[in-house]
mmCIF file of C-alpha atoms and ligand atoms in Angstrom:
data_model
loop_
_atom_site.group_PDB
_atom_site.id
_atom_site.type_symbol
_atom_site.label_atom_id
_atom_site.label_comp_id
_atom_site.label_asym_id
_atom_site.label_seq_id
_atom_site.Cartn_x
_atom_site.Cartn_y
_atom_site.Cartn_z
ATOM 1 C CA UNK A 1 -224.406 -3.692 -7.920
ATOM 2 C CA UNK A 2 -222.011 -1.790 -9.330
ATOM 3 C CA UNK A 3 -219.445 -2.148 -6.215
ATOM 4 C CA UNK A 4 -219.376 -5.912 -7.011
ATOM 5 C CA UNK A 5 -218.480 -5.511 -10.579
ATOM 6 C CA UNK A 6 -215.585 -3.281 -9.345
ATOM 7 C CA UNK A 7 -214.545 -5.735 -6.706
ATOM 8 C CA UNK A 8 -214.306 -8.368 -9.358
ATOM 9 C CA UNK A 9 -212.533 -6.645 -11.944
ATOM 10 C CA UNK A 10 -210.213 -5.961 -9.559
ATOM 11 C CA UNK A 11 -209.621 -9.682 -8.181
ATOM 12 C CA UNK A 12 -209.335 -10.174 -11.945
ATOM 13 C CA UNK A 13 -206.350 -8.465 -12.541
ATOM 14 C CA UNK A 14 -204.617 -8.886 -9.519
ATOM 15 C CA UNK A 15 -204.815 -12.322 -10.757
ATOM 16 C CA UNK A 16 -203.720 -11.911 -13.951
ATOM 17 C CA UNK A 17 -200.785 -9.792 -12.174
ATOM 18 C CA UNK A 18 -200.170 -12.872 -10.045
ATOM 19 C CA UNK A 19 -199.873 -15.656 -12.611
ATOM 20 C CA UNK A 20 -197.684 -13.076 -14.706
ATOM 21 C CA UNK A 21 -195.658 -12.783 -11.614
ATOM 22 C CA UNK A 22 -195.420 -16.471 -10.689
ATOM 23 C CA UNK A 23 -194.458 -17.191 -14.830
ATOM 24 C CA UNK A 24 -191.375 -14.837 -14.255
ATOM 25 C CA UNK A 25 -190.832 -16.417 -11.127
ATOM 26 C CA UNK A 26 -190.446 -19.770 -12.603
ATOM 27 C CA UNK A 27 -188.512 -19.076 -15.939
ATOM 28 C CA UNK A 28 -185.071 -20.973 -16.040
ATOM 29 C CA UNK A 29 -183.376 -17.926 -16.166
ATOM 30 C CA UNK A 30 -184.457 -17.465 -12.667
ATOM 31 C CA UNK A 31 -181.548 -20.373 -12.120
ATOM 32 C CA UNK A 32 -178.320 -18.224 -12.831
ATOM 33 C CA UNK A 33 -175.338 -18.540 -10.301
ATOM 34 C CA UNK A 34 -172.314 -15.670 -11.307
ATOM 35 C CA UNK A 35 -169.117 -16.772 -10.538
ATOM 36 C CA UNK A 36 -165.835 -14.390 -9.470
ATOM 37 C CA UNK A 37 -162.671 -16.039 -8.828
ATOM 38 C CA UNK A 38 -160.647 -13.561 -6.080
ATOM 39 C CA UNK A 39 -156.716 -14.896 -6.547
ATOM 40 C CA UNK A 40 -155.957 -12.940 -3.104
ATOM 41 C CA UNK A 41 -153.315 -14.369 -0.945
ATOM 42 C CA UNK A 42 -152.103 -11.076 1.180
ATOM 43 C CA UNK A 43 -154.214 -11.873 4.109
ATOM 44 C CA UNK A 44 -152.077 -14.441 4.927
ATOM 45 C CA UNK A 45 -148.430 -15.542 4.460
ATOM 46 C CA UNK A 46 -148.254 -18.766 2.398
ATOM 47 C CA UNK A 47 -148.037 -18.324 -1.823
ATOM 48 C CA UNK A 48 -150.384 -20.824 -3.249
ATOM 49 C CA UNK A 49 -153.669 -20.023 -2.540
ATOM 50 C CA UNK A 50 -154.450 -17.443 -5.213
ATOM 51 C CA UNK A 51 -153.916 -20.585 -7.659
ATOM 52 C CA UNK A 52 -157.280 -21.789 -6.709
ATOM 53 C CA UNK A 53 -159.778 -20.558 -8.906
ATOM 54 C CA UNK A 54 -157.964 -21.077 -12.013
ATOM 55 C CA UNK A 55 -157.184 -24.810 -10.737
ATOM 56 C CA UNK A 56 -161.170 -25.152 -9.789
ATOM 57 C CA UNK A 57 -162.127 -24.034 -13.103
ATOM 58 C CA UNK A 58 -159.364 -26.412 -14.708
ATOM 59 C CA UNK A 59 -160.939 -29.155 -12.167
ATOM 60 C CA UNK A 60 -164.424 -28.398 -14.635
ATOM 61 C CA UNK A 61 -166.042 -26.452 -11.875
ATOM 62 C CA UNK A 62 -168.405 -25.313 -14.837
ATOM 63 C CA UNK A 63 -169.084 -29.335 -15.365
ATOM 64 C CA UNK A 64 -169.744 -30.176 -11.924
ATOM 65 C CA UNK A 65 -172.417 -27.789 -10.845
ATOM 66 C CA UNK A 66 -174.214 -28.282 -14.140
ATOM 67 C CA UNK A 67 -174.428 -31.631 -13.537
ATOM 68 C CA UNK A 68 -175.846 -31.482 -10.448
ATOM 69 C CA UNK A 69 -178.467 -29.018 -11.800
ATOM 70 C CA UNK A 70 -178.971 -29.413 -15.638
ATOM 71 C CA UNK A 71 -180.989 -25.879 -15.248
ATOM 72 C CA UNK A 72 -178.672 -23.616 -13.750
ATOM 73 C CA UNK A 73 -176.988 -21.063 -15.945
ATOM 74 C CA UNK A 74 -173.648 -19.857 -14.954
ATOM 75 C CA UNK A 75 -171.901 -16.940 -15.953
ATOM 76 C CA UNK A 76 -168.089 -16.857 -15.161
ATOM 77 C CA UNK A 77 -166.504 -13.854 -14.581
ATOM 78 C CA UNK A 78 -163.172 -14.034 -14.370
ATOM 79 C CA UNK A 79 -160.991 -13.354 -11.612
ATOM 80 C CA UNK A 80 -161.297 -9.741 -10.098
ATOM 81 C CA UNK A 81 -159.013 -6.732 -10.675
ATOM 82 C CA UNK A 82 -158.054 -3.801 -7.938
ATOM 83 C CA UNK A 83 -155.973 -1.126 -8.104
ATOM 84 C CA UNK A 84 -154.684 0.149 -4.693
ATOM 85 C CA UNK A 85 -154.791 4.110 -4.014
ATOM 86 C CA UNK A 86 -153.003 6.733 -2.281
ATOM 87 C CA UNK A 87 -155.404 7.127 0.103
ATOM 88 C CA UNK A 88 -155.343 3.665 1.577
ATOM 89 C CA UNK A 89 -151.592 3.840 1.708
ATOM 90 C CA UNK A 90 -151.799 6.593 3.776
ATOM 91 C CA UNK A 91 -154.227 4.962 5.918
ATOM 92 C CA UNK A 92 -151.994 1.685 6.375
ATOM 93 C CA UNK A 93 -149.402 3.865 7.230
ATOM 94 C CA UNK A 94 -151.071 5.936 9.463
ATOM 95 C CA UNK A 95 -153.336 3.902 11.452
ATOM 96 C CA UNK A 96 -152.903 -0.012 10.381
ATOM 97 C CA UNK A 97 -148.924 -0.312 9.482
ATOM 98 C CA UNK A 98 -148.694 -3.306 12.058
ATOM 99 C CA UNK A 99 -150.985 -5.110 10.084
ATOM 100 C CA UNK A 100 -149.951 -6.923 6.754
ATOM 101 C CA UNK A 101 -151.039 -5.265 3.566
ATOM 102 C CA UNK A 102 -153.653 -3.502 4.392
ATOM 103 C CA UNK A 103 -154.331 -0.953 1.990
ATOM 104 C CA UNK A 104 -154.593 -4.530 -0.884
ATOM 105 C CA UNK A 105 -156.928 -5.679 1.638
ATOM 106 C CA UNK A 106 -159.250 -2.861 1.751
ATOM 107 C CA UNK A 107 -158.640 -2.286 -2.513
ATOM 108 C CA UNK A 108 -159.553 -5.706 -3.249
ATOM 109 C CA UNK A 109 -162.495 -5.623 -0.757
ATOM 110 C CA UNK A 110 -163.679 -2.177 -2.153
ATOM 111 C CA UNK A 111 -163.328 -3.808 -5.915
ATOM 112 C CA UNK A 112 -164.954 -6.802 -4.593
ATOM 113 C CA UNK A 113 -168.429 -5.078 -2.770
ATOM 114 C CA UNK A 114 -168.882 -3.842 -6.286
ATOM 115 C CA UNK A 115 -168.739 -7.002 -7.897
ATOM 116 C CA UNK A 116 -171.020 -8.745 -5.955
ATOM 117 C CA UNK A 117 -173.615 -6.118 -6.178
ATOM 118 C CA UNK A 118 -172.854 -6.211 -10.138
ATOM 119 C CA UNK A 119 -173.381 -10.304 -9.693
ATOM 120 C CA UNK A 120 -176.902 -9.747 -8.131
ATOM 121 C CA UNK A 121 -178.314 -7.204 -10.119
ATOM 122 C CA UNK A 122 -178.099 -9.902 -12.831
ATOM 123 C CA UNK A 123 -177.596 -13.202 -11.663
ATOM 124 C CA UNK A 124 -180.072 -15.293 -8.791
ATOM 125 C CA UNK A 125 -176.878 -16.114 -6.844
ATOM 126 C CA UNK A 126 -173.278 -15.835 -6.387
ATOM 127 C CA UNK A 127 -170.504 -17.760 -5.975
ATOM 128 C CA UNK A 128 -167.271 -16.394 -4.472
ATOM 129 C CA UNK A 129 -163.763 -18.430 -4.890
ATOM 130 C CA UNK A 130 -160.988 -17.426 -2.920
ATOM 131 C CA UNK A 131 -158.210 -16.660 -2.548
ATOM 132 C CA UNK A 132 -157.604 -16.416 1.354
ATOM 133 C CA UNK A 133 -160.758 -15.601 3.760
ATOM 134 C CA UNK A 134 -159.566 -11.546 3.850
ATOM 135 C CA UNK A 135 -162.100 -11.660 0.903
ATOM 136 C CA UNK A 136 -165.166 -12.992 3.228
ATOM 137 C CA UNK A 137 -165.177 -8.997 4.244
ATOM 138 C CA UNK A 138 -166.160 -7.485 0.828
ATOM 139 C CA UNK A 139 -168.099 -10.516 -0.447
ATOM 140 C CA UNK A 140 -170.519 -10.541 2.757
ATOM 141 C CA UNK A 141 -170.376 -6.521 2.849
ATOM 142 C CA UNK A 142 -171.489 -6.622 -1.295
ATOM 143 C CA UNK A 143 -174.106 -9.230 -0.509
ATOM 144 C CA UNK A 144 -175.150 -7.084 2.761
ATOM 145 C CA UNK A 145 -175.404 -3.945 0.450
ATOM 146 C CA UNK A 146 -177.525 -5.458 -2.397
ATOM 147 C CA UNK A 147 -179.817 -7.241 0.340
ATOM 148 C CA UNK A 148 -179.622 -5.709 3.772
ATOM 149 C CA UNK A 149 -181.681 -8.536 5.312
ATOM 150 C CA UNK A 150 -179.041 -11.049 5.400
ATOM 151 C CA UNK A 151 -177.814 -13.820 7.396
ATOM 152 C CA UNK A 152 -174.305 -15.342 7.646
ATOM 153 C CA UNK A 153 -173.464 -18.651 7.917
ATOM 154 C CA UNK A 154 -169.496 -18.545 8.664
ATOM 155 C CA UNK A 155 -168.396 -22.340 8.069
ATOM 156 C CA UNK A 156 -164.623 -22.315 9.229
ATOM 157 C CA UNK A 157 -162.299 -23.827 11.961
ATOM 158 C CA UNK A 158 -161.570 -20.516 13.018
ATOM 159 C CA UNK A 159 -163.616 -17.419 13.771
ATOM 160 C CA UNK A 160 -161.734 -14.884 11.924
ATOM 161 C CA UNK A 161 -163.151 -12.263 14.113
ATOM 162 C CA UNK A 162 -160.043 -10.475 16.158
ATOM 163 C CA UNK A 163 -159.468 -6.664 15.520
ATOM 164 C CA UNK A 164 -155.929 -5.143 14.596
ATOM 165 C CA UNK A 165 -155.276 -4.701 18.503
ATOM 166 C CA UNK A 166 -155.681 -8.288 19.092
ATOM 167 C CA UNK A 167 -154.583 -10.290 16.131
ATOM 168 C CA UNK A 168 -150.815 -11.974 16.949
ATOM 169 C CA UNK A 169 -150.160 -12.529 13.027
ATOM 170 C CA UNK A 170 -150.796 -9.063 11.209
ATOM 171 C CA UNK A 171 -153.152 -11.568 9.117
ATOM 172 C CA UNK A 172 -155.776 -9.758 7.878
ATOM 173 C CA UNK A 173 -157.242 -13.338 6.853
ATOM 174 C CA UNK A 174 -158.111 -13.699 11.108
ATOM 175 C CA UNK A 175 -160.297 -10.348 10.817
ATOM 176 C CA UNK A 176 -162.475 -10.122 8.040
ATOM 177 C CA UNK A 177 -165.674 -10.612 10.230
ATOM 178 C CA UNK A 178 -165.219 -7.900 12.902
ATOM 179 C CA UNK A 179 -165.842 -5.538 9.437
ATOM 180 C CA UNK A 180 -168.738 -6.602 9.346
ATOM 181 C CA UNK A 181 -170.744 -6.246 12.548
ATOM 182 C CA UNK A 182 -171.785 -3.243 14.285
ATOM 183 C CA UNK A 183 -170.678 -3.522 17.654
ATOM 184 C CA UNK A 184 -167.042 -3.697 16.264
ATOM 185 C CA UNK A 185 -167.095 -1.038 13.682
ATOM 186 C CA UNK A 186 -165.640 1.225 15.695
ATOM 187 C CA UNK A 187 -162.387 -0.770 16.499
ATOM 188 C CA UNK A 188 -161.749 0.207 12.617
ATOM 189 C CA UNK A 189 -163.083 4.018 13.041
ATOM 190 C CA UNK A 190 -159.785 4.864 10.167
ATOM 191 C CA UNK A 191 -161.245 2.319 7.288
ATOM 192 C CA UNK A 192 -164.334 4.589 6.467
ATOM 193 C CA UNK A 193 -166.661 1.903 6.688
ATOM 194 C CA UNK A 194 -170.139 3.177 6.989
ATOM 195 C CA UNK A 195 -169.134 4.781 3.557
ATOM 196 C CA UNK A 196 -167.827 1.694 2.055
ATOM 197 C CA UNK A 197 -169.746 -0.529 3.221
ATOM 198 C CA UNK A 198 -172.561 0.919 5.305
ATOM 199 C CA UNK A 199 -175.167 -1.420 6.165
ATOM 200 C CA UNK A 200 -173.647 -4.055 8.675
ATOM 201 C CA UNK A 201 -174.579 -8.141 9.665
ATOM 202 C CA UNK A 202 -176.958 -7.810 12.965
ATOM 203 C CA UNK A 203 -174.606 -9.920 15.294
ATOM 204 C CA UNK A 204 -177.509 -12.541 15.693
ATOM 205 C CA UNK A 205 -177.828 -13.394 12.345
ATOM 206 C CA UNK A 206 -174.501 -14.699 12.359
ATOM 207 C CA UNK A 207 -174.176 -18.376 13.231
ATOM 208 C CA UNK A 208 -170.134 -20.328 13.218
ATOM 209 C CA UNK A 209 -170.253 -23.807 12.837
ATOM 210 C CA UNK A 210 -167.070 -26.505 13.034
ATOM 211 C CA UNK A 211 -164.670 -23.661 15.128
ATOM 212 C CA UNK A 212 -161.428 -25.192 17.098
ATOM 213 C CA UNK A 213 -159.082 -22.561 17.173
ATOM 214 C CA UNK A 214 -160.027 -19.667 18.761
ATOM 215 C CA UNK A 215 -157.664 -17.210 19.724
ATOM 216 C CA UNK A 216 -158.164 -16.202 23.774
ATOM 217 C CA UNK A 217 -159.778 -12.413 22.655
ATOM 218 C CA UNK A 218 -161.731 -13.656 19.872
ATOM 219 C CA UNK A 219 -163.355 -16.546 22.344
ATOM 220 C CA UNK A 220 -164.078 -13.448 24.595
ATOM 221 C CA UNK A 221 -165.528 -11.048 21.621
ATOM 222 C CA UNK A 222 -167.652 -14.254 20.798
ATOM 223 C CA UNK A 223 -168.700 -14.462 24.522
ATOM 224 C CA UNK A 224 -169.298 -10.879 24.974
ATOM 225 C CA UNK A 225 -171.985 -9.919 21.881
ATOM 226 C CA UNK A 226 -173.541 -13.809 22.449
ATOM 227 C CA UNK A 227 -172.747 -14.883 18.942
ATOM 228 C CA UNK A 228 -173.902 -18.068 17.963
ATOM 229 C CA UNK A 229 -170.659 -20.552 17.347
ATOM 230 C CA UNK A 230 -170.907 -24.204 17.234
ATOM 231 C CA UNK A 231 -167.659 -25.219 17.803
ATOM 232 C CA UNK A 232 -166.296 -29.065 17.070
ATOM 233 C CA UNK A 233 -167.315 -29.731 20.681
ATOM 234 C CA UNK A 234 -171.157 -28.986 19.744
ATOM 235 C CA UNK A 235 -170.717 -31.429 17.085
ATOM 236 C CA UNK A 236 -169.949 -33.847 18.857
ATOM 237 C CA UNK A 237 -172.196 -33.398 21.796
ATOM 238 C CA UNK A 238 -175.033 -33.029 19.803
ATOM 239 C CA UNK A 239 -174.373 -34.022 16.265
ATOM 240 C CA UNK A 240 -174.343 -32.060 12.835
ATOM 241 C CA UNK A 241 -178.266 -32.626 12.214
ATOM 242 C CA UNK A 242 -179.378 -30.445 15.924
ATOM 243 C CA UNK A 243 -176.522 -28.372 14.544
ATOM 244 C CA UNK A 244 -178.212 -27.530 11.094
ATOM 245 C CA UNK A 245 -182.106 -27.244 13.160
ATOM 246 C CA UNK A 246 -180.322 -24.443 15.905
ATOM 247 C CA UNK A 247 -178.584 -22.419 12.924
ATOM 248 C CA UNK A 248 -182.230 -22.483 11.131
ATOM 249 C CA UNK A 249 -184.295 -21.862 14.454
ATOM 250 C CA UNK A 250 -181.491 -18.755 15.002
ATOM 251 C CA UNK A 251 -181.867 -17.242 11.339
ATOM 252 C CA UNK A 252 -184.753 -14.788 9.995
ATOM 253 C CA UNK A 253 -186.723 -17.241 7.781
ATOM 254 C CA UNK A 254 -187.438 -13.778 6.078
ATOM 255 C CA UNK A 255 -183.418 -13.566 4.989
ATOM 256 C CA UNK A 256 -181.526 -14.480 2.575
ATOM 257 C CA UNK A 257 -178.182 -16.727 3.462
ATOM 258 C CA UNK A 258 -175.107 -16.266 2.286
ATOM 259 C CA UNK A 259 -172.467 -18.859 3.027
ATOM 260 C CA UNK A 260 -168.993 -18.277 3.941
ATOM 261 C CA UNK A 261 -166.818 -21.944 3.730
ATOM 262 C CA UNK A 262 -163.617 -22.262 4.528
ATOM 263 C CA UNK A 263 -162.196 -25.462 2.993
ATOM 264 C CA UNK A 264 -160.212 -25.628 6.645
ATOM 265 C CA UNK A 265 -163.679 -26.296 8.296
ATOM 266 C CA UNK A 266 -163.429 -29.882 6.893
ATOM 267 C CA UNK A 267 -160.663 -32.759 8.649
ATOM 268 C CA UNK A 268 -157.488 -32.323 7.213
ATOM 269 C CA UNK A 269 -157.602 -35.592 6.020
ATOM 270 C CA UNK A 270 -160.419 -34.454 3.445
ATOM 271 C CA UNK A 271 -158.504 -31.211 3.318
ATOM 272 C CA UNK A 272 -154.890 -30.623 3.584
ATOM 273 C CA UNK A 273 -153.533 -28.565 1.368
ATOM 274 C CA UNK A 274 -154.507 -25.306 2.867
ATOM 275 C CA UNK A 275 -152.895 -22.992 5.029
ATOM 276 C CA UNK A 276 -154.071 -23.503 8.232
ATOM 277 C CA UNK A 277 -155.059 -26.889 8.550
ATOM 278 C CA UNK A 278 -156.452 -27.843 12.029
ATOM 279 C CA UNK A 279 -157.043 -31.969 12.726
ATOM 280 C CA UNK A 280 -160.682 -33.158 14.503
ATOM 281 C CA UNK A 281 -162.540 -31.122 11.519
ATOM 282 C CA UNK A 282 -166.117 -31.644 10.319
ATOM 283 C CA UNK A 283 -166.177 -34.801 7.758
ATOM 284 C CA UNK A 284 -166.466 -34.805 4.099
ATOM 285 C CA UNK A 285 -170.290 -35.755 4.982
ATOM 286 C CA UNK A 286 -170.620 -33.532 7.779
ATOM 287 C CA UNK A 287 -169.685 -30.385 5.404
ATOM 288 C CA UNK A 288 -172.482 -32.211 2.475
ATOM 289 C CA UNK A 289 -174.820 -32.190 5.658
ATOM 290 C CA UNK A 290 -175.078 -28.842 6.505
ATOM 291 C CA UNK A 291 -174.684 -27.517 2.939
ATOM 292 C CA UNK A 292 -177.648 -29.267 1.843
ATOM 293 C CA UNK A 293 -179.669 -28.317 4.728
ATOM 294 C CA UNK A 294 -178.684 -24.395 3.754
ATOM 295 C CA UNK A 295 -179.518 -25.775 0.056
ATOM 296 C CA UNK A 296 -182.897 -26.911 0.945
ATOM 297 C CA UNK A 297 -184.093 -23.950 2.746
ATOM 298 C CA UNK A 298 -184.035 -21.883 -0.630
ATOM 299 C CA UNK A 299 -182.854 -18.750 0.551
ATOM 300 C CA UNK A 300 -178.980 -19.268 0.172
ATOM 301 C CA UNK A 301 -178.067 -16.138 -2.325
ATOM 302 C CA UNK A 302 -174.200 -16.096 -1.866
ATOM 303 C CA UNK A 303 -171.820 -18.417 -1.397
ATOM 304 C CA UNK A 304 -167.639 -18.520 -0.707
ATOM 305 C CA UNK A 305 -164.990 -21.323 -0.907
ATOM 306 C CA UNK A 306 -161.655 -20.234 0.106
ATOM 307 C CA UNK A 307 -158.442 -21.103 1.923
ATOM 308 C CA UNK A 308 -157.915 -23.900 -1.174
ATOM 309 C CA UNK A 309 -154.211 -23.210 -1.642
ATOM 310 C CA UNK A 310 -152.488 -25.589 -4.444
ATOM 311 C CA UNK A 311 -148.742 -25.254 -3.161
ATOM 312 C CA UNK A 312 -149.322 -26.797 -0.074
ATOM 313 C CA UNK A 313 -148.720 -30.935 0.447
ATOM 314 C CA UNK A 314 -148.285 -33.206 -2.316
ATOM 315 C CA UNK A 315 -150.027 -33.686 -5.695
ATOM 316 C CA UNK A 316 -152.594 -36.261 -4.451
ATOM 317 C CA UNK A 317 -153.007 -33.605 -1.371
ATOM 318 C CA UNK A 318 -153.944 -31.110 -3.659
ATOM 319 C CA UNK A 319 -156.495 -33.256 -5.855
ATOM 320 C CA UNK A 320 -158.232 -34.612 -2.673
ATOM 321 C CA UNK A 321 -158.790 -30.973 -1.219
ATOM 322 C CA UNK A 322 -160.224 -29.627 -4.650
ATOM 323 C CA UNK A 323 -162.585 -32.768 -5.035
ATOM 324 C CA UNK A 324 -164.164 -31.630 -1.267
ATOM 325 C CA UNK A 325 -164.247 -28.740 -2.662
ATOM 326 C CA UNK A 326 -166.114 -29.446 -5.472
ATOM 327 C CA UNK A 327 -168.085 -31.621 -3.891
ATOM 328 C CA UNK A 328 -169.537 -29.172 -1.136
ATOM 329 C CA UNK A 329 -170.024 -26.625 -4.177
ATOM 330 C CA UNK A 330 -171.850 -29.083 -5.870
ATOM 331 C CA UNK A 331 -174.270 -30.326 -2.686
ATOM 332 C CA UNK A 332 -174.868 -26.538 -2.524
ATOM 333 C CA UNK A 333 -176.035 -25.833 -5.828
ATOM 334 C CA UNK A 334 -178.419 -28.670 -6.319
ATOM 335 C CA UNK A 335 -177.156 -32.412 -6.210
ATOM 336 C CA UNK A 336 -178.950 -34.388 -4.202
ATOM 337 C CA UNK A 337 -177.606 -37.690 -2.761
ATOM 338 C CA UNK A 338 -181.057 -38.999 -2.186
ATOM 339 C CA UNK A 339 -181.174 -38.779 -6.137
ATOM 340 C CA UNK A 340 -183.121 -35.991 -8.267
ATOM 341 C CA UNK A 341 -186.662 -34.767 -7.632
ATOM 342 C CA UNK A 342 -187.263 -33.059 -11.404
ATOM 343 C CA UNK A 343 -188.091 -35.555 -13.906
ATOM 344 C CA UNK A 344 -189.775 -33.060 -16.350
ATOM 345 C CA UNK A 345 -186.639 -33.518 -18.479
ATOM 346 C CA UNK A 346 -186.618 -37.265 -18.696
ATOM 347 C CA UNK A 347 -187.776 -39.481 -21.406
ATOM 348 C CA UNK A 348 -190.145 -41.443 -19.948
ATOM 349 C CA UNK A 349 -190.959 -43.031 -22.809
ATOM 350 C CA UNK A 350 -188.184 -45.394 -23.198
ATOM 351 C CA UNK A 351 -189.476 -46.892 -20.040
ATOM 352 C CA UNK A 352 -191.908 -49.024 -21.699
ATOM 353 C CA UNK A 353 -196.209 -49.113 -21.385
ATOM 354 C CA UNK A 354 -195.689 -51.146 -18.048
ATOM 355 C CA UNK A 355 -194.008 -47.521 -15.829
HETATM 356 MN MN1 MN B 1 -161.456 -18.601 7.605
#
């Protein structure tokens, strides 16, 4: 019948289409991370932290993830430029002159949302390196604009969610989520943000874990739109792994992830030299814990480490808080404690007849 031929051409090359699809699929080149160092420090008030990337990089950031994944590819690059404008003077001084550097905020952020769009058009992920957290605003809001079906993992002792009416600092480094969510868009109806930046993070796919200090409005803006946020007190009621299976059970299994880790999360003994340390932090472990789990589900896409800042304790401070950093980078883009599950690339031959 000639309806049967049809129907099996057609299976043929939808085949053919498929194993064509599943060969691009599977090409190393599929494996490429892009890196952007952001050396911003004006979200908060301590020098230092824009040292990081270049010290990370000096640390052989490029050495450590390819060892703990001999296939990805990484392309570096650099540290990112902005150039701030007339027209976000005006707005600081206009509408946000009571909080600190502003209009660099919002030029880095703008140069920044680029980037990371830039990053995903050819690269499989991205890796952001701070810099202080203001940058967690454009590098979600980029990530958020390539792939609108997003979900946020915000890793951090504190929620950096209050508004410019409720922050005590000025510190823009305290605000960079409430850019990012709908419901409080219109706190920052001067920052032009559905043109900037226009599709927003759906408040519940937005999960906080390892949160202990929370300022009084941002506990009630957390309480108010029922976001997710499993503070230390969580963890230790119900331990990091129910942690990790609530954040999964809460997130689209449709998105993609993109990870926002602030080197504070983890105990200050693991961490120190950053600029708002808070004691009774997640462990070294904890942090490899849930970055694995994230690892494992295969959807993570974008990925920042900041709040590392150089200046702060002593020398051996410094090294121990940029080996937990490289560590959690390193969980997150493929090494596996329990040892490596690809052994295409071994020489199995020098095992002898008996293996
Ligand atoms: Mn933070």
């Amino acid at each position: 019948m000639w309806w049967t031929r049809q129907i099996a051409s057609n299976c043929q090359r939808l085949s053919a289409q498929l194993q064509w699809q599943l060969r691009c699929f599977s090409t190393p080149a599929e494996q490429t991370l892009g890196i952007i160092g952001v050396p911003f420090a004006k979200g908060q008030s301590k020098q230092g932290v824009e040292l990081a990337p270049d010290l990370l990089r000096e640390s052989k950031l490029r050495d450590v993830l390819k060892n703990s994944d001999e296939r990805l590819v990484i392309r570096d690059y650099g540290n990112l430029q902005y150039a701030v404008d007339e027209t976000l003077l005006q707005q600081q001084r206009q509408h946000y002159h009571h909080i600190r550097n502003y209009a660099d905020f919002m030029a880095c952020n703008l140069a920044l949302i680029e980037q990371v769009q830039q990053m995903l058009k050819q690269n499989a992920q991205f890796l952001t390196i701070g810099g202080d957290h203001a940058i967690g605003f454009g590098s979600v809001a980029g990530h958020l604009q390539h792939t609108p079906n997003l979900s946020l993992v915000w890793i951090d002792a504190h929620a950096d969610i209050n508004l410019h009416s409720t922050s005590q600092s000025g510190n823009i480094h305290g605000m960079p989520v409430s850019f990012l969510l709908q419901q409080l868009r219109a706190t920052w109806q001067h920052a032009a943000l559905d043109k900037i930046a226009p599709n927003c993070l759906p408040k519940d796919q937005l999960v906080y874990i390892g949160l202990r200090d929370i300022d009084p409005y941002e506990a009630f803006i957390l309480n108010k739109f029922g976001i997710r946020y499993y503070a230390m007190d969580s963890v230790d009621r119900v331990g990091v792994p129910k942690i990790i299976e609530m954040t999964l059970d809460a997130l689209n299994p449709l998105n993609k992830i993109h990870v926002s880790f602030d080197i504070d999360a983890l105990d200050s003994h693991v961490a120190p030299s950053t600029g708002t340390a808070v004691r009774g932090g997640l462990t070294l472990r904890e942090g490899i814990s849930i970055v694995e789990a994230l690892r494992d589900t295969k959807r993570v896409q974008g990925m920042d480490l900041v709040e590392i800042n150089p200046k702060l304790g002593s020398e051996h401070d410094v090294r121990t808080t940029v080996d937990s950093g490289l560590e959690i980078l390193k969980s997150m883009f493929g090494y596996r404690r329990s040892g490596a599950r690809d052994w295409n690339n071994l020489d199995t031959g020098i095992l002898g007849r008996e293996l």
